[in-house]
Short mmCIF file of C-alpha atoms in Angstrom, two decimals:
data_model
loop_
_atom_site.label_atom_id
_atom_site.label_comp_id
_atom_site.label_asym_id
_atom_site.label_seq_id
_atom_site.Cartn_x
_atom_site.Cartn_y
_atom_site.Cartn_z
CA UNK A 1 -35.00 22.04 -3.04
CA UNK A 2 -37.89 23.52 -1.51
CA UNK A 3 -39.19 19.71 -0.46
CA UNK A 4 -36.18 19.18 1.23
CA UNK A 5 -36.50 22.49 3.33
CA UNK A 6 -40.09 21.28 3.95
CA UNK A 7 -38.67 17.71 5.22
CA UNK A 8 -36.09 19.65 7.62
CA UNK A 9 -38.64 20.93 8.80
CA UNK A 10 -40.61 18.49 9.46
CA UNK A 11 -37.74 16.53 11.17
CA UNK A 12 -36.59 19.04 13.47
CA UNK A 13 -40.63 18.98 14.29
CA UNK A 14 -40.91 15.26 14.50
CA UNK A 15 -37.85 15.08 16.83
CA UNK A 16 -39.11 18.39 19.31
CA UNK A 17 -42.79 16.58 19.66
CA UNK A 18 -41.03 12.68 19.92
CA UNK A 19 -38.97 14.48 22.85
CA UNK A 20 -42.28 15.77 24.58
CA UNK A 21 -43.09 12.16 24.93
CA UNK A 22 -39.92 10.49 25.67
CA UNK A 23 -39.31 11.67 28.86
CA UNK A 24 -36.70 13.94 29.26
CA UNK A 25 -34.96 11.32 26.97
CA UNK A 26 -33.30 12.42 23.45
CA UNK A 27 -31.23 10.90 21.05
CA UNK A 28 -28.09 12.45 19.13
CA UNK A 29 -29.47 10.37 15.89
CA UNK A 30 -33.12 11.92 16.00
CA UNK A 31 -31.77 15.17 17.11
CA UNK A 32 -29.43 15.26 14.00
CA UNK A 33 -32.07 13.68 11.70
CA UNK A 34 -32.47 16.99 9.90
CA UNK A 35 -29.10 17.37 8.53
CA UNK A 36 -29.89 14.44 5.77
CA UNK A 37 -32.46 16.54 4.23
CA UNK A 38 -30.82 19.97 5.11
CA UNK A 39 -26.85 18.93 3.54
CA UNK A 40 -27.39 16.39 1.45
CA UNK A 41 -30.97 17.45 0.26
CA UNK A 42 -31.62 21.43 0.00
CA UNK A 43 -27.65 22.31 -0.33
CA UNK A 44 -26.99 19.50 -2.07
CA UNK A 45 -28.95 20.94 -4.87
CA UNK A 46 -28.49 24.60 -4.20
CA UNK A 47 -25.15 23.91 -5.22
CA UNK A 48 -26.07 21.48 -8.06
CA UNK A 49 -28.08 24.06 -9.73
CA UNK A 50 -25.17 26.52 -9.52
CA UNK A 51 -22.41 24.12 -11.05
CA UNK A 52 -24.42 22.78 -13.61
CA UNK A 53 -27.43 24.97 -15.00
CA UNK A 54 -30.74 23.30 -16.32
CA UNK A 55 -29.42 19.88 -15.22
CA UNK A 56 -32.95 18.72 -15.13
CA UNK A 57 -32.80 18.94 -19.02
CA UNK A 58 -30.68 16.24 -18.95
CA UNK A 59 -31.36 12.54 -20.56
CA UNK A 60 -30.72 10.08 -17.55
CA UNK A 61 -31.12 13.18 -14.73
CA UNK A 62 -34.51 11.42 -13.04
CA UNK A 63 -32.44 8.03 -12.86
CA UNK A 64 -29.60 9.76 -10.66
CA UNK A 65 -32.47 12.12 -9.30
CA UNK A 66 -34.13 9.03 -8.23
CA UNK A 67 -31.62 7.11 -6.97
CA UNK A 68 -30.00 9.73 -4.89
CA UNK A 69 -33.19 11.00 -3.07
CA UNK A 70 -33.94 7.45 -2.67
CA UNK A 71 -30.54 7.26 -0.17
CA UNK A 72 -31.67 10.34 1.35
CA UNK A 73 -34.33 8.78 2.61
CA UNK A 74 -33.04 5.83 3.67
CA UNK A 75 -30.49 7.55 5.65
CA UNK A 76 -33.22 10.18 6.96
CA UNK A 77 -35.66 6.86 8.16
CA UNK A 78 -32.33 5.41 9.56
CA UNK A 79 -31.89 7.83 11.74
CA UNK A 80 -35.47 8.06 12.75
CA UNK A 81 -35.42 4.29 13.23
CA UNK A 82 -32.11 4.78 15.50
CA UNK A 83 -33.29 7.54 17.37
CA UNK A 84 -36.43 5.81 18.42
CA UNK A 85 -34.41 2.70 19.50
CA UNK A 86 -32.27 4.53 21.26
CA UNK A 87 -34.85 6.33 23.19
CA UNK A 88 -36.40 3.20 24.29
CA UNK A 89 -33.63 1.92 25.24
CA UNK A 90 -32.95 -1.23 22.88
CA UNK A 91 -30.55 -1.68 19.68
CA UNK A 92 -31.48 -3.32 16.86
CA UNK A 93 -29.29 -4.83 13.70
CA UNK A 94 -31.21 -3.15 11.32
CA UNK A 95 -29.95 0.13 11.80
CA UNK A 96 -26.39 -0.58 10.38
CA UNK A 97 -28.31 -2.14 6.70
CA UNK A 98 -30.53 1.70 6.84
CA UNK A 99 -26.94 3.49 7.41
CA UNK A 100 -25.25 0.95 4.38
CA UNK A 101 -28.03 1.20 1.76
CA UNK A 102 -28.83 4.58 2.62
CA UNK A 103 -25.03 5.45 1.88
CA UNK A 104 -24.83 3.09 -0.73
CA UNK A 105 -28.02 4.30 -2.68
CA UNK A 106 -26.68 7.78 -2.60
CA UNK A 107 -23.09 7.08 -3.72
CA UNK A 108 -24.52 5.13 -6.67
CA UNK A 109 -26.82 8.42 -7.46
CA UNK A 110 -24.13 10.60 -7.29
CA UNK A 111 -21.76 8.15 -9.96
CA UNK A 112 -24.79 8.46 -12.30
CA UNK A 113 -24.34 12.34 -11.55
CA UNK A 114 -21.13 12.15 -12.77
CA UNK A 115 -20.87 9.68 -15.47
CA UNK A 116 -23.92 11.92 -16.92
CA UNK A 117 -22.16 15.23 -16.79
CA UNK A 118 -18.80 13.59 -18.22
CA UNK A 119 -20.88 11.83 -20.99
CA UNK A 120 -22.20 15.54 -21.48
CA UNK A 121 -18.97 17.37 -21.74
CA UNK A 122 -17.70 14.36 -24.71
CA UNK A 123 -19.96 15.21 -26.88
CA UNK A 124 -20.00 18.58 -26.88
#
């Protein structure tokens, strides 16, 4: 949790200096970078660790844990990616395959999140 503090952080940073440079120029998807790792990151957890204590314990947790950060990411970068492009002015196809994988990679984290906690609760 406290990485993902550190890496809203470090967005909100990233998108004040980028700004400095870009003219007078910003971008809703750079501005709003920060909320990947904020929400889905830091809370995300916060609330993870509340529901279900010592999850880390777990057998498959690091292949959810993995997966999901993984879409974090890729959504953060995205966004990055977008904001940049938008900035200078140009589009590029990319950006909707970073939004779809990003998306994708954390939805597929999050069934591994479940089907572990469900698998859990049987046999108990």
């Amino acid at each position: 949790m406290i990485v993902y503090l550190i890496l809203t952080a470090v967005s909100i940073a990233v998108n004040n200096i980028y700004a400095q440079f870009g003219h007078g120029v910003r971008s809703a998807a750079m501005t709003l970078m920060f909320l990947y790792p904020l929400l889905g990151g830091a809370l995300f957890y916060f609330t993870l660790g509340l529901i279900v204590p010592r999850i880390s314990d777990r057998r498959n947790y690091r292949l959810f844990y993995n997966i999901y950060n993984s879409g974090i990411a890729v959504l953060t970068v995205g966004s990055l990616l977008k904001g940049i492009l938008d900035i200078a002015g140009t589009a590029s196809g990319y950006v909707q395959l970073f939004q779809v994988a990003g998306w994708a990679g954390a939805a597929a984290g999050l069934v591994c999140l479940i089907a572990m906690v469900f698998k859990r609760r049987e046999l108990s």
